[in-house]
Each structure stands twice: as C-alpha cells, then as structure tokens.
Coordinates of C-alpha atoms and ligand atoms in Angstrom, one line a residue:
X1 CA 38.4 112.7 97.1
X2 CA 39.8 114.7 93.4
X3 CA 40.0 118.6 93.1
X4 CA 36.6 119.8 93.6
X5 CA 34.5 120.9 90.5
X6 CA 32.8 122.8 93.0
X7 CA 34.1 124.5 95.9
X8 CA 31.7 127.0 98.0
X9 CA 32.5 129.0 100.3
X10 CA 30.2 130.7 103.1
X11 CA 27.7 130.8 100.5
X12 CA 23.8 133.2 102.3
X13 CA 20.9 133.4 101.2
X14 CA 18.6 135.9 102.4
X15 CA 14.9 136.9 101.8
X16 CA 14.1 140.5 102.6
X17 CA 11.3 140.1 105.1
X18 CA 8.9 143.8 103.9
X19 CA 5.6 145.4 105.6
X20 CA 3.8 148.4 105.6
X21 CA 3.0 150.9 102.5
X22 CA 6.0 151.7 101.9
X23 CA 7.5 148.0 101.9
X24 CA 9.9 148.7 104.2
X25 CA 13.2 146.0 105.1
X26 CA 11.8 145.0 109.1
X27 CA 14.0 141.7 108.8
X28 CA 15.4 139.0 107.0
X29 CA 15.2 134.9 106.6
X30 CA 17.9 133.6 106.9
X31 CA 16.9 130.8 104.4
X32 CA 21.5 130.2 103.5
X33 CA 23.0 130.8 106.1
X34 CA 27.0 130.0 105.8
X35 CA 27.6 126.8 104.0
X36 CA 30.8 126.1 102.8
X37 CA 31.3 122.6 100.9
X38 CA 33.1 121.3 97.7
X39 CA 31.8 118.2 95.6
X40 CA 34.7 116.4 92.8
X41 CA 34.1 115.6 89.7
X42 CA 31.9 112.7 89.4
X43 CA 31.0 112.6 92.5
X44 CA 27.5 112.8 94.6
X45 CA 27.0 115.1 97.3
X46 CA 23.3 114.7 99.0
X47 CA 22.0 117.4 101.0
X48 CA 19.1 116.5 102.9
X49 CA 17.0 118.2 105.5
X50 CA 13.7 119.2 106.2
X51 CA 11.6 121.1 104.5
X52 CA 12.5 124.6 104.9
X53 CA 15.8 124.3 106.0
X54 CA 17.7 125.5 102.9
X55 CA 18.4 123.0 100.5
X56 CA 17.0 124.3 97.4
X57 CA 17.8 127.3 98.0
X58 CA 21.0 126.9 98.4
X59 CA 20.9 124.8 94.9
X60 CA 19.0 128.0 92.8
X61 CA 21.7 130.7 94.9
X62 CA 24.8 128.4 93.2
X63 CA 23.4 128.2 89.9
X64 CA 22.3 131.9 90.0
X65 CA 18.8 131.3 89.7
X66 CA 18.4 133.0 92.6
X67 CA 21.3 136.1 93.4
X68 CA 23.6 134.8 96.9
X69 CA 23.7 137.5 99.6
X70 CA 27.0 136.7 100.1
X71 CA 29.9 134.0 99.6
X72 CA 31.6 132.2 96.8
X73 CA 31.0 130.0 94.3
X74 CA 34.1 128.1 92.2
X75 CA 33.2 126.0 89.4
X76 CA 36.4 124.5 87.9
X77 CA 38.2 128.3 88.7
X78 CA 36.0 130.2 87.7
X79 CA 33.8 132.5 90.5
X80 CA 30.3 132.2 89.6
X81 CA 29.1 134.6 92.2
X82 CA 31.3 137.6 89.9
X83 CA 29.9 136.3 86.2
X84 CA 28.1 139.3 84.2
X85 CA 25.2 137.5 83.2
X86 CA 25.7 136.9 79.5
X87 CA 29.1 134.9 81.5
X88 CA 26.9 133.4 83.9
X89 CA 24.2 132.2 80.9
X90 CA 26.9 130.8 79.2
X91 CA 28.4 128.9 82.4
X92 CA 24.8 126.7 82.7
X93 CA 25.8 124.6 79.2
X94 CA 27.9 123.1 82.1
X95 CA 26.0 123.6 84.8
X96 CA 21.8 122.1 84.7
X97 CA 19.4 122.0 87.1
X98 CA 16.3 119.0 87.8
X99 CA 13.3 120.1 89.3
X100 CA 11.3 117.9 91.2
X101 CA 8.0 118.1 89.5
X102 CA 8.4 117.4 86.1
X103 CA 4.8 118.2 85.0
X104 CA 5.6 121.4 85.8
X105 CA 9.0 122.2 84.4
X106 CA 7.7 120.8 81.1
X107 CA 6.3 123.5 79.4
X108 CA 2.6 121.7 78.0
X109 CA 3.0 123.6 74.2
X110 CA 5.7 121.6 73.2
X111 CA 6.5 118.5 72.0
X112 CA 9.1 117.0 74.0
X113 CA 11.4 117.5 70.2
X114 CA 10.8 120.8 71.3
X115 CA 11.9 120.6 74.8
X116 CA 15.1 118.9 74.2
X117 CA 15.8 121.5 71.2
X118 CA 15.4 124.4 73.3
X119 CA 18.3 123.8 75.0
X120 CA 20.4 123.0 71.9
X121 CA 19.7 126.2 69.8
X122 CA 20.0 128.5 72.9
X123 CA 23.8 127.7 73.4
X124 CA 24.6 127.2 69.6
X125 CA 25.1 123.6 69.3
X126 CA 23.8 121.4 66.9
X127 CA 23.4 123.9 64.3
X128 CA 20.9 121.7 61.7
X129 CA 17.5 120.5 62.2
X130 CA 18.7 116.6 60.8
X131 CA 21.6 116.8 63.9
X132 CA 19.4 118.6 67.0
X133 CA 16.4 115.9 65.9
X134 CA 19.6 112.6 65.9
X135 CA 20.1 113.8 69.3
X136 CA 17.0 113.9 70.4
X137 CA 16.6 110.7 69.4
X138 CA 20.0 109.6 70.9
X139 CA 19.4 111.4 74.4
X140 CA 15.5 109.8 74.6
X141 CA 17.2 106.4 73.8
X142 CA 19.8 106.6 76.7
X143 CA 17.1 107.6 79.1
X144 CA 14.6 104.8 78.7
X145 CA 12.4 106.4 76.4
X146 CA 12.0 105.9 72.5
X147 CA 12.6 108.2 69.5
X148 CA 8.5 107.5 68.7
X149 CA 8.3 110.2 72.2
X150 CA 10.0 113.3 70.8
X151 CA 6.6 113.8 69.0
X152 CA 4.2 113.5 71.8
X153 CA 3.7 116.1 75.0
X154 CA 3.9 116.1 78.4
X155 CA 0.7 114.8 79.9
X156 CA 1.1 112.0 77.5
X157 CA 3.7 110.4 79.6
X158 CA 3.5 108.9 82.6
X159 CA 5.3 111.2 86.4
X160 CA 8.7 108.5 86.1
X161 CA 8.6 109.2 81.5
X162 CA 8.6 113.4 82.6
X163 CA 11.4 113.3 84.7
X164 CA 13.0 111.1 82.1
X165 CA 12.7 113.6 80.1
X166 CA 13.7 116.2 82.4
X167 CA 16.9 114.9 83.0
X168 CA 17.3 114.8 78.7
X169 CA 16.7 118.2 78.8
X170 CA 19.7 118.1 81.4
X171 CA 22.2 116.3 79.3
X172 CA 20.9 117.6 76.0
X173 CA 24.1 120.3 76.6
X174 CA 26.7 118.0 78.0
X175 CA 27.3 119.7 81.2
X176 CA 29.6 118.3 84.3
X177 CA 27.3 119.1 87.5
X178 CA 23.8 118.7 87.7
X179 CA 21.3 120.2 90.9
X180 CA 18.7 117.2 91.3
X181 CA 16.1 119.1 93.4
X182 CA 14.0 116.0 94.7
X183 CA 14.0 114.8 91.5
X184 CA 12.6 111.6 92.9
X185 CA 10.1 112.4 95.5
X186 CA 7.1 112.8 93.4
X187 CA 7.2 109.3 92.3
X188 CA 6.0 105.7 93.3
X189 CA 7.7 104.1 95.1
X190 CA 9.1 101.6 92.1
X191 CA 9.6 104.1 90.0
X192 CA 11.8 106.3 92.0
X193 CA 15.0 103.5 91.8
X194 CA 15.1 103.1 88.1
X195 CA 15.3 106.7 87.8
X196 CA 18.3 106.3 90.9
X197 CA 19.5 103.7 88.8
X198 CA 20.0 105.7 85.7
X199 CA 21.0 108.5 87.3
X200 CA 24.1 106.6 88.7
X201 CA 25.0 105.0 84.8
X202 CA 24.7 108.3 83.8
X203 CA 27.0 109.0 85.6
X204 CA 29.3 106.2 85.4
X205 CA 29.5 106.2 81.9
X206 CA 29.8 110.5 81.8
X207 CA 31.3 111.6 84.8
X208 CA 28.7 113.9 85.7
X209 CA 28.9 115.8 89.2
X210 CA 25.4 116.0 91.1
X211 CA 24.4 117.9 94.0
X212 CA 21.4 115.8 94.8
X213 CA 19.0 117.8 97.3
X214 CA 16.1 115.5 99.3
X215 CA 14.5 115.1 102.4
X216 CA 14.2 111.1 101.9
X217 CA 17.1 109.8 103.8
X218 CA 17.4 106.6 102.4
X219 CA 16.7 107.8 98.7
X220 CA 20.2 110.1 99.1
X221 CA 22.0 107.0 100.8
X222 CA 21.4 105.0 97.9
X223 CA 22.9 107.3 95.6
X224 CA 25.4 109.8 97.4
X225 CA 28.7 109.6 97.7
X226 CA 29.0 111.8 100.5
X227 CA 26.1 114.1 103.0
X228 CA 25.7 117.2 104.3
X229 CA 22.8 117.7 106.5
X230 CA 20.8 121.0 107.4
X231 CA 19.0 122.5 109.5
X232 CA 17.5 126.1 108.8
X233 CA 19.8 126.9 106.4
X234 CA 23.2 126.0 108.7
X235 CA 25.6 123.1 108.1
X236 CA 25.0 120.1 111.3
X237 CA 27.3 117.5 109.7
X238 CA 29.3 116.0 106.4
X239 CA 30.3 113.1 105.9
X240 CA 31.3 110.4 103.6
X241 CA 27.7 108.0 103.2
X242 CA 28.6 105.4 105.2
X243 CA 30.6 107.2 108.0
X244 CA 27.2 109.1 108.4
X245 CA 24.7 106.2 109.0
X246 CA 28.0 103.9 110.4
X247 CA 28.4 106.9 113.3
X248 CA 26.0 109.9 112.8
X249 CA 27.6 112.7 115.2
X250 CA 25.1 115.2 115.3
X251 CA 21.8 115.3 117.6
X252 CA 19.9 116.0 114.0
X253 CA 21.2 113.1 112.1
X254 CA 20.6 111.0 114.7
X255 CA 17.3 111.8 114.7
X256 CA 16.8 111.9 111.1
X257 CA 19.1 107.9 110.6
X258 CA 16.5 107.4 113.2
X259 CA 13.4 107.5 111.6
X260 CA 15.0 105.9 108.3
X261 CA 13.4 101.6 107.4
X262 CA 16.2 99.6 107.9
X263 CA 15.5 95.7 106.1
X264 CA 17.0 93.5 109.4
X265 CA 15.2 93.9 112.1
X266 CA 17.8 93.2 114.8
X267 CA 19.4 96.4 113.6
X268 CA 16.7 98.7 114.1
X269 CA 17.2 102.1 116.1
X270 CA 15.0 103.4 118.6
X271 CA 12.8 105.8 116.8
X272 CA 13.5 109.5 118.0
X273 CA 10.7 111.9 118.3
X274 CA 11.5 115.6 118.1
X275 CA 9.7 117.6 119.7
X276 CA 8.8 121.1 118.5
X277 CA 8.5 122.7 115.4
X278 CA 10.9 124.3 112.9
X279 CA 12.0 127.8 114.3
X280 CA 11.7 130.5 111.8
X281 CA 14.2 131.0 110.0
X282 CA 13.4 135.0 110.1
X283 CA 14.5 134.6 114.2
X284 CA 17.0 131.8 113.8
X285 CA 17.5 130.6 117.9
X286 CA 21.0 131.9 119.3
X287 CA 23.6 129.8 119.5
X288 CA 23.1 126.5 118.2
X289 CA 20.2 125.6 115.9
X290 CA 19.0 123.0 116.8
X291 CA 19.2 123.5 120.7
X292 CA 15.0 124.1 121.1
X293 CA 15.0 120.4 120.0
X294 CA 17.4 118.8 120.3
X295 CA 17.0 115.9 123.3
X296 CA 20.8 115.9 124.8
X297 CA 21.0 119.9 124.5
X298 CA 23.2 121.4 127.5
X299 CA 22.8 125.0 128.9
X300 CA 26.3 126.5 126.9
X301 CA 23.7 125.2 123.1
X302 CA 21.5 128.0 123.7
X303 CA 24.1 130.9 124.3
X304 CA 27.1 129.5 122.5
X305 CA 27.4 128.4 118.3
X306 CA 29.2 125.3 118.1
X307 CA 32.2 125.4 115.7
X308 CA 32.3 123.1 112.8
X309 CA 35.3 120.3 114.1
X310 CA 36.5 117.9 111.7
X311 CA 35.8 115.1 114.2
X312 CA 38.1 112.3 112.2
X313 CA 39.3 112.5 108.6
X314 CA 36.7 114.3 106.4
X315 CA 33.6 113.8 109.3
X316 CA 32.9 117.7 110.1
X317 CA 29.4 118.3 112.9
X318 CA 28.5 120.8 114.1
X319 CA 27.6 120.0 117.9
X320 CA 29.1 121.0 122.2
X321 CA 29.1 117.5 122.7
X322 CA 31.8 117.0 119.9
X323 CA 34.4 120.5 119.4
X324 CA 34.7 123.4 121.9
X325 CA 32.6 126.3 121.7
X326 CA 32.8 130.1 119.4
X327 CA 32.0 132.5 119.7
X328 CA 28.8 134.3 116.8
X329 CA 29.4 133.1 113.4
X330 CA 29.7 129.7 113.5
X331 CA 30.7 127.4 111.0
X332 CA 33.2 128.0 109.0
Ligands
LIG401 FE1 22.5 119.6 120.7 FE2 24.3 121.2 122.0 FE3 25.3 119.6 119.8 FE4 23.2 121.9 119.2 S1 25.0 121.6 120.4 S2 23.3 119.7 118.8 S3 21.4 121.5 121.4 S4 24.4 119.4 122.0

C-alpha cells in the first residue's frame, strides 16, 4: 500500500449518559472505543459491523461533524483534531461525506442547481455565476444525470438519482477523501450496483480515497480494497478484501461472512447464527467484547482483552485464538 493519506490512531468517541434534574453524567456510551487504521490515496476502506457498532459515528468523528473524545487523525500530514473551526471548514473541501438517505440530506426547497452551487460559494470556487453553472452541468453529466436536471427539485427524482445528486454535491469541490455512510442501503439492488459502479469509475478517474461504511458485506466486498470489521466500537479484524473473504479469522467475521449469499452452491458456507443480543455500548463486556455471543469462547475470553495481532502481512485480528492475551486497554 502507498503512503497513507489518512491515519487514525486510537480514536474514541463517548457520549455522556445524563440523568436526574441536574442532568448529572452517570456513564458513557462508548460508540467508538480505540480504533486505528490508515487509508491510502485511491484506496477504499470498507468498514462493516451490525448497526450500533460505531461505524457511522467513526466516519462523522473523523470529519469533526462530531467532536472526538480522544485519539488522533492525520490527513496528508495535518492534525485534524487540533484544527480550529475555521481551519476545519477550509479542510472540508478535501474531506466530504455522502449520507445514507439522499432525500433527507437534500434540502427540498432548493433546486439541484442551488444545492450543487452552495459548496462552490462556501469555498470561493468558480466565482462567476456562469462558471458555477457550467461546473454544475459538467458534474451532473459526470454522475449520469443531465444538465436539464439542474432546474428540478429533489422530490422529482428517484432514490438512485437523488443519491447521484448527493455524490455530485460531494464531488463539486474536488475532495480527496470521501466518507460514504451506507450510501446504497436505501436503494433497490439493481440501482445499488449502478451507484457502486459510478463510485468505482470516479475513483479510477480522479484517484479519490473512500471510507465506505456499510452493514452489507457483499456490497463492501465489491468496492473495498481492505475491510475493517467493528464490534461494539472496537476493531475485530482488518485485512485485504480477498484475504478476509478467503481466510476470515475472527469468529465474528466468520459469522458475518456466513450470511453472505454465494453464487456457487458448492462453495456454500454453513450459516453461523449468533445467539443473544448486541450488548450495550454503555456497558461493554469485560475481556473480549464478543465473548457473550462467541460460539468458541474460552474462559480467558471473559477475563482478558485480546491483543491486536498481525497474523500475516497486512492481516490483523483481535482474538485469543490468534494471539496472546493482554491487559485491558486492548487493540493498538
Ligand atoms: Fe471468541 Fe474468545 Fe476470540 Fe473473543 S477472544 S472472538 S470470545 S475466541
């Protein structure tokens, strides 16, 4: 892998739990609890896990749409978490986000022209109205829409078209890294593949880096170079996509993969059904966070948190079956 464009170290995002008339803090929801990874120029990092595993919070915290509790995030050498609000506003030109629900993320009272021109005005790009209009038309064509669509409002489009507008809005300012938060989850399967192919084409053409957050592993497999598996805000496994699918090591990854449909019935995996509910991130289990649902848990698993071990080049896992125990504090 090339030099990292983004490097995240030990990222934490805790939300306070407040109770009583004085709203005293009585605990914390540990939505993101010590996550470290890198993303290279032109790379797609897929981030997967069940809903509530902290993957969306992680993306928002890196972009400082939420303030981090602890950790570091370095983008092209710049420390994102030490930036002032105005420095961060300028930096957002290079760091954009696409949201899951394209309808909710577009202002229904704005035409497409107004929506797509807004980031250009904010960042002082294409100052003349004529230039802005040309840029909007160009971008609409690039995402598979037509310049005539610029005069319309969000309700006049299908879900897939609205997501194309959401992608166009992110690309207007020529970013380098885009966080895509479940970008195809609200779309029909046939439309999903069109949007995924569009994202791949744009990456090949412009070299964008993506953090692609999703719960659907088959979607993540299609678009990602590497995949990071999260559970209760913590890292379970991280590997190149083909390696993860061929040799999943963590029992949680194995359970997620067992639910992915395979085209060849001879290669069908036995489905692993996880017992029990996802524990609360306000009170995560001691030791390995997955031990309450792990089909192969051992006595040590409820006592000691596993180390984050590189079991072969570029393939990391946090599991006592694949590395030595450590004290609480865990993955690094
Ligand atoms: Fe299962 Fe133990 Fe590995 Fe956790 S550390 S995944 S409980 S075997």
